[in-house]
Coordinates of C-alpha atoms in Angstrom, one line a residue:
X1 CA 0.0 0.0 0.0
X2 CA 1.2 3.6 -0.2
X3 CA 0.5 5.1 2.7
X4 CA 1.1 8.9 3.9
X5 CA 2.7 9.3 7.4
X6 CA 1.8 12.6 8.8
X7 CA 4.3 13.7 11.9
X8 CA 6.3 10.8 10.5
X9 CA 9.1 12.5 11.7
X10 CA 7.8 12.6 15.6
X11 CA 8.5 9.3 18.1
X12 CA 5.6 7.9 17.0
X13 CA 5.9 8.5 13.5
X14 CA 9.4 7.8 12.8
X15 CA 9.2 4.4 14.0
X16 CA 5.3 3.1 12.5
X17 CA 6.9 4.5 8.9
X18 CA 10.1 2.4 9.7
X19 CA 7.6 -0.9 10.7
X20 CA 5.7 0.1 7.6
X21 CA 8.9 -0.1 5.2
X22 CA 9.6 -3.0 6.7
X23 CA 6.5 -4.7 5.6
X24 CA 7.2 -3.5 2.7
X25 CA 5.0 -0.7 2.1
X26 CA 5.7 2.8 -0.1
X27 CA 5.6 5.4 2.7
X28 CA 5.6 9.3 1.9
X29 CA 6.6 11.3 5.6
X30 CA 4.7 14.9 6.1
X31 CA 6.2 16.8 8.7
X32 CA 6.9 20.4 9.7
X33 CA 9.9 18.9 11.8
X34 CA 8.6 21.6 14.4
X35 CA 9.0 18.5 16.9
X36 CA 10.2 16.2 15.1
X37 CA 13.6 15.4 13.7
X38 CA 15.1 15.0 10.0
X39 CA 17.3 12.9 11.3
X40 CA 14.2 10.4 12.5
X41 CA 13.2 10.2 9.1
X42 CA 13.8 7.0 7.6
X43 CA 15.7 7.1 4.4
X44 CA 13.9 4.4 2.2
X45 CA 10.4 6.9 2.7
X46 CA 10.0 10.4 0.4
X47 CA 10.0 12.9 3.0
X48 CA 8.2 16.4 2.5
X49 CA 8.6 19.2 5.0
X50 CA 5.1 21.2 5.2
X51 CA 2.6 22.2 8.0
X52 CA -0.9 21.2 8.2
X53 CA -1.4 24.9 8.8
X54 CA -1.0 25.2 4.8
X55 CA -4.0 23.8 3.4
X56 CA -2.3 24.2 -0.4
X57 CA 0.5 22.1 0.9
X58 CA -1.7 19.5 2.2
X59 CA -3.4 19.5 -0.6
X60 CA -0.4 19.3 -2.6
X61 CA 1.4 16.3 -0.9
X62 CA -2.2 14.6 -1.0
X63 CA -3.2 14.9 -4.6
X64 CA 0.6 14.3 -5.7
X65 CA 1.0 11.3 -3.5
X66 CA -2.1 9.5 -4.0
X67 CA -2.4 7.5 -0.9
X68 CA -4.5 4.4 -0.4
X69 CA -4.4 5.2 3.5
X70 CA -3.1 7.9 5.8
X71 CA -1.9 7.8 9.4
X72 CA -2.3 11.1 11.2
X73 CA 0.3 11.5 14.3
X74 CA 0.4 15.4 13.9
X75 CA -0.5 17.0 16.9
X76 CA 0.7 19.3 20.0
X77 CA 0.2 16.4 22.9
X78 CA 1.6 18.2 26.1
X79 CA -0.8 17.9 28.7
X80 CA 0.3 21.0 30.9
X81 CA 1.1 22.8 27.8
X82 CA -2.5 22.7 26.8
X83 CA -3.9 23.7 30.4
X84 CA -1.5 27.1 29.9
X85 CA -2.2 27.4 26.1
X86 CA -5.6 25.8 24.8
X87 CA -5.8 28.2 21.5
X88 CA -2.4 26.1 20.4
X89 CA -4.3 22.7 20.9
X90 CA -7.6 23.1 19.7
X91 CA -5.9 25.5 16.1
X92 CA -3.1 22.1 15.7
X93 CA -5.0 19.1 16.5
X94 CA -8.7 20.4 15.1
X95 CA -8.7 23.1 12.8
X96 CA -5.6 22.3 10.9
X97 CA -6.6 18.4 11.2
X98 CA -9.5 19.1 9.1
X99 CA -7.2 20.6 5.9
X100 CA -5.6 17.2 6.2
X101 CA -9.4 15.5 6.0
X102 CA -10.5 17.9 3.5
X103 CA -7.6 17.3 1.3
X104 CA -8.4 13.7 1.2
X105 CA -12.1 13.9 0.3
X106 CA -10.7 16.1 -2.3
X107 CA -8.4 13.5 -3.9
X108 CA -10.3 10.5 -3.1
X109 CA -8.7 9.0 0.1
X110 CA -11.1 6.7 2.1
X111 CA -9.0 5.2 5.0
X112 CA -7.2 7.4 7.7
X113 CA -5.7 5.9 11.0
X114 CA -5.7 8.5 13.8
X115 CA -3.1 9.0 16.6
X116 CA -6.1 9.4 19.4
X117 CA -5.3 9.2 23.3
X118 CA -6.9 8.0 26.6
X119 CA -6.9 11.6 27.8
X120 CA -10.3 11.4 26.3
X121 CA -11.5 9.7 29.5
X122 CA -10.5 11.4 32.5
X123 CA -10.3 10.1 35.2
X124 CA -12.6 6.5 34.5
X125 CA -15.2 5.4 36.9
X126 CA -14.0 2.1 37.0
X127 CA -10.3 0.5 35.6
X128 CA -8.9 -1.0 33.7
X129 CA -10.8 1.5 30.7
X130 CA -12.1 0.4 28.0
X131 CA -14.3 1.4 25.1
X132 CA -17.6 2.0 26.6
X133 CA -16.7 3.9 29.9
X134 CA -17.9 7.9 29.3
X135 CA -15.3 10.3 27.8
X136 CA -14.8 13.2 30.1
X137 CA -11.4 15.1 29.0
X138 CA -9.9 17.3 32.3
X139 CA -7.7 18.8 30.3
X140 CA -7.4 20.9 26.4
X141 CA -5.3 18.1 25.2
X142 CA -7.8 15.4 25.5
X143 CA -10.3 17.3 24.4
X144 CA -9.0 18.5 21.6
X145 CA -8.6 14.8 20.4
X146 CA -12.2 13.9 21.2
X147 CA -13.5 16.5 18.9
X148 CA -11.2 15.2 16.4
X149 CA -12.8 12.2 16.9
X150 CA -16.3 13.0 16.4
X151 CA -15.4 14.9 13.3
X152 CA -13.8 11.6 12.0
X153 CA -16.9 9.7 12.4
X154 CA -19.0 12.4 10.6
X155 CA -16.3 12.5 7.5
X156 CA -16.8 8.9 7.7
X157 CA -21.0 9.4 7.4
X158 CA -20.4 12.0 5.3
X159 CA -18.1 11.4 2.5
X160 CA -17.3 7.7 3.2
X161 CA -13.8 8.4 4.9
X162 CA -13.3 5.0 6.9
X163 CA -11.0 5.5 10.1
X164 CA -9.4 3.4 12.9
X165 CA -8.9 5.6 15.9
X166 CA -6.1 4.1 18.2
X167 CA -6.3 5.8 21.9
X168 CA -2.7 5.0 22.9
X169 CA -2.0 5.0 26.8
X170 CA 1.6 5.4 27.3
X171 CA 3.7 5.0 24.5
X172 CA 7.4 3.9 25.5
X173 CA 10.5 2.3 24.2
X174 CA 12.6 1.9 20.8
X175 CA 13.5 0.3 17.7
X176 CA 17.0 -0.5 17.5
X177 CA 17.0 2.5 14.9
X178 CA 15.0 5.1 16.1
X179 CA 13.4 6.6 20.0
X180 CA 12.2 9.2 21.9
X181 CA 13.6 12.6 21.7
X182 CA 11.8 15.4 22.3
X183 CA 12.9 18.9 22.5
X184 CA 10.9 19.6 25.1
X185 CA 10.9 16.3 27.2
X186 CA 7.9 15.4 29.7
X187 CA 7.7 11.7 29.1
X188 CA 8.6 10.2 32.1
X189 CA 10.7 6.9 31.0
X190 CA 13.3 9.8 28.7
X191 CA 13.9 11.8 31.7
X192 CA 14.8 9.1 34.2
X193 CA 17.4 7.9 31.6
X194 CA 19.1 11.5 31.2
X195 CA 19.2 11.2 35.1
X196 CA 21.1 7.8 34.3
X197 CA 22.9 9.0 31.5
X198 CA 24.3 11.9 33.8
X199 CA 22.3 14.5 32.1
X200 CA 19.8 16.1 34.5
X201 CA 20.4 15.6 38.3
X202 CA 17.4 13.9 39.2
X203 CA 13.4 12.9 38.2
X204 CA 11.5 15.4 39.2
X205 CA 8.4 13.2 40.4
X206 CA 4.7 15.6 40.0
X207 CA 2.5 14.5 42.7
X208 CA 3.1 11.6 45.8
X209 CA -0.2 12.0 47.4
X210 CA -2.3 10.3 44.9
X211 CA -4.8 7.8 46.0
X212 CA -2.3 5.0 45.0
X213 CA -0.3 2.2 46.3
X214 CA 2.8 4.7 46.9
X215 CA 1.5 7.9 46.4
X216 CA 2.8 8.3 42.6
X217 CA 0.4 8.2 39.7
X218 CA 0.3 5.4 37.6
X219 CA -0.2 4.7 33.7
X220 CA -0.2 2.0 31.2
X221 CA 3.2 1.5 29.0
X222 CA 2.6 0.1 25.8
X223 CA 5.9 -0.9 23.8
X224 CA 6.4 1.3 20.8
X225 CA 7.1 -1.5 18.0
X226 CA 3.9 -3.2 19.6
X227 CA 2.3 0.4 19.1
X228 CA 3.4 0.2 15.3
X229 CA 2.3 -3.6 15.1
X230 CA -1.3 -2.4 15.9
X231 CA -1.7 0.7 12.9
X232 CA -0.2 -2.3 10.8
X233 CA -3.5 -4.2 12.0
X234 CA -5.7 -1.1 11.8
X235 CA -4.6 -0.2 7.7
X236 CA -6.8 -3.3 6.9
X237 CA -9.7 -3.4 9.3
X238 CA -13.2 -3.9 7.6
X239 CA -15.0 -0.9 9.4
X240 CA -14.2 2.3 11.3
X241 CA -13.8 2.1 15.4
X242 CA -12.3 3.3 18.1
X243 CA -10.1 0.8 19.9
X244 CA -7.7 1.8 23.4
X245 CA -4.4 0.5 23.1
X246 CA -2.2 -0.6 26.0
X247 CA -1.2 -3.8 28.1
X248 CA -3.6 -3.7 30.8
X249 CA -0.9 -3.5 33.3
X250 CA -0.3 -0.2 34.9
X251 CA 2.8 0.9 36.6
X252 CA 3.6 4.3 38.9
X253 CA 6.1 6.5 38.8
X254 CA 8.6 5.1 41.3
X255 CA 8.4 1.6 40.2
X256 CA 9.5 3.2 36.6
X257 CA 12.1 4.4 38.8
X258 CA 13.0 1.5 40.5
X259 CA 12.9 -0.6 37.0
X260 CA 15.2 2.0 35.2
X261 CA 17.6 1.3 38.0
X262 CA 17.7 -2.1 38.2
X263 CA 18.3 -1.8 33.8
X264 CA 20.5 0.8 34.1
X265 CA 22.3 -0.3 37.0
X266 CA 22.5 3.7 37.7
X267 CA 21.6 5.9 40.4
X268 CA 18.8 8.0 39.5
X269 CA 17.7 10.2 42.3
X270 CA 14.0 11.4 42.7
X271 CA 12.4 15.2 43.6
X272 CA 8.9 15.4 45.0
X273 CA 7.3 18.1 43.7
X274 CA 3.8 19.4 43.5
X275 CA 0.8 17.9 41.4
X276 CA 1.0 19.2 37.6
X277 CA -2.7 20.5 36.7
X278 CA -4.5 17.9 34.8
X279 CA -2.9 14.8 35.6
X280 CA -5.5 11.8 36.8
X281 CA -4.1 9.9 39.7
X282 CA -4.5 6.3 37.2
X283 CA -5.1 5.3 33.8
X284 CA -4.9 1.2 32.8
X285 CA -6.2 0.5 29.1
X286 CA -8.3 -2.7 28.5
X287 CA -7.5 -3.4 25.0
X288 CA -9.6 -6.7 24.7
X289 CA -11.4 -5.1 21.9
X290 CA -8.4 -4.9 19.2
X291 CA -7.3 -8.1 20.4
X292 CA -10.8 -9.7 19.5
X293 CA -11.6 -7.8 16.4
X294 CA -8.3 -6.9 14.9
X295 CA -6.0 -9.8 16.4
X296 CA -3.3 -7.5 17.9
X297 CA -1.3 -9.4 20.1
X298 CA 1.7 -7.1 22.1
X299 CA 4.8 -9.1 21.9
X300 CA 6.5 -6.3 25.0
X301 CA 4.5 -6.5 27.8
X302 CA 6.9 -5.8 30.7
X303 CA 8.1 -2.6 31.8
X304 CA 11.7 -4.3 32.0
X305 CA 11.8 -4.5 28.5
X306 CA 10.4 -1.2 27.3
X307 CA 13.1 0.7 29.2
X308 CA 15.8 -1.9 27.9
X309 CA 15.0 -1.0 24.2
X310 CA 14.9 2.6 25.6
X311 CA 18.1 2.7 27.5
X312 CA 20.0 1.0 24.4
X313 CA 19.0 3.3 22.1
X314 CA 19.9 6.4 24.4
X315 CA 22.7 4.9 25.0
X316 CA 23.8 4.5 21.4
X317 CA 22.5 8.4 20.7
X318 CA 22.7 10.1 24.2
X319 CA 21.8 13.4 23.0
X320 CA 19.3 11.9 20.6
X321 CA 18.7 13.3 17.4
X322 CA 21.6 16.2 17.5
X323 CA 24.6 13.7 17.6

């Protein structure tokens, strides 16, 4: 299939186009490289450098390309971020998402696969979450994704645009190629390894009064090449859905501590600091649904081995993208 990464340059991105190549797909990468990197782009995919922002561009690589399938990652997905600046999340991950949907109605592309997240849910009534619990966003982020996610199904309604919708819980890990670099880092699993790497002096850990087991909040890490394996899936499914997406496991923020030590065989010294706005206290996908439907079986289910594949690749680029 040819299929049109946009933010194929981002974490995500980079390493679904790379799983995509692999399988031997023709992959064009759309990316303003705002967060991502040039350097993540794989070099067996056409790589154009535009901005959803531009509608001619869209237009542009759309019409030229000719996709049979698109996979949308583009999107500002900083939780605080969007509590301080909500214009910035609803103009990126709404407005300028619909140039991207109007530019495939206009050339005739059926079949998107959208980058969605369980911020949609806020804090669930019950765990772990899955499809039917009520989505109550707590913070601009989420629910700038949500509306992205109703517009999908009337584009679908509408002009027969067919869409898997993937709410990821945490994404974490690497190929042996590409990982997680972001200019601004708030991911949690990065920032203990720059502690380990010697980088930054310690994790700065938001929050340790949660109603938890040790006071730290806790979340859901799905692999990254399990992440990929699942938009492989999702290319050929029969009908648009939504589907969450994690291990239904859920670790908190020490024991990602205590794990990255026991990997890194580091110290990696901890900060208690305040809450961050907009954080729930737990979030632990059930992902039964994808597994019945779509047959996606995750091959990285413990947290051991997502911040192995992490800590080798930061240890082969320990200033990421730059070096």
């Amino acid at each position: 299939m040819k299929i049109l990464v946009v933010g194929g340059a981002g974490y995500i991105g980079s390493i679904c186009s790379e799983v995509l190549l692999d399988e031997g797909h023709a992959v064009t990468i759309f990316d303003n490289l705002s967060e991502g990197h040039r350097r993540a782009v794989d070099g067996r995919a056409n790589f154009i450098e535009g901005d959803l922002a531009d509608r001619p561009a869209v237009e542009s690589a759309v019409s030229n390309f000719r996709p049979d399938a698109v996979m949308h990652f583009a999107a500002s997905a900083v939780v605080v971020e969007s509590m301080q600046d909500p214009s910035k999340y609803f103009r990126n991950n709404i407005a300028h998402g619909l140039n991207l949907l109007d530019a495939m109605v206009a050339a005739d592309v059926k079949r998107i696969v959208f980058s969605s997240t369980c911020s949609i849910f806020g804090p669930p009534d019950r765990l772990p979450i899955d499809e039917t619990l009520p989505m109550r966003p707590i913070n601009p982020y989420g629910e700038s994704k949500l509306a992205f996610e109703r517009i999908l199904r009337w584009y679908d309604e509408i002009h027969g645009v067919k869409f898997v919708s993937l709410r990821y819980f945490n994404a974490a890990g690497a190929s042996a190629r590409f990982g997680e670099d972001h200019r601004f880092e708030t991911h949690l699993i990065p920032n203990v390894l720059k502690v380990a790497l010697g980088q930054k002096p310690c994790v700065e850990v938001y929050g340790t009064d949660y109603e938890t087991p040790d006071g730290t909040c806790i979340r859901d890490y799905i692999h990254i090449i399990d992440l990929a394996k699942a938009h492989m899936l999702a290319l050929d499914s029969p009908k648009s859905e939504f589907y969450n997406l994690g291990t239904g496991g859920g670790s908190s923020v020490r024991e990602v501590i205590d794990v990255a030590r026991k990997v890194t065989s580091r110290k990696i010294d901890m900060m208690e600091k305040f809450r961050r706005p907009g954080d729930p206290p737990r979030l632990v996908a059930a992902s039964e649904k994808i597994k019945r439907e779509l047959g996606w079986q995750p091959q990285f289910q413990s947290l051991e081995a997502i911040i192995e594949s992490a800590w080798k690749w930061h240890q082969k680029f320990p200033r990421g993208y730059e070096d």
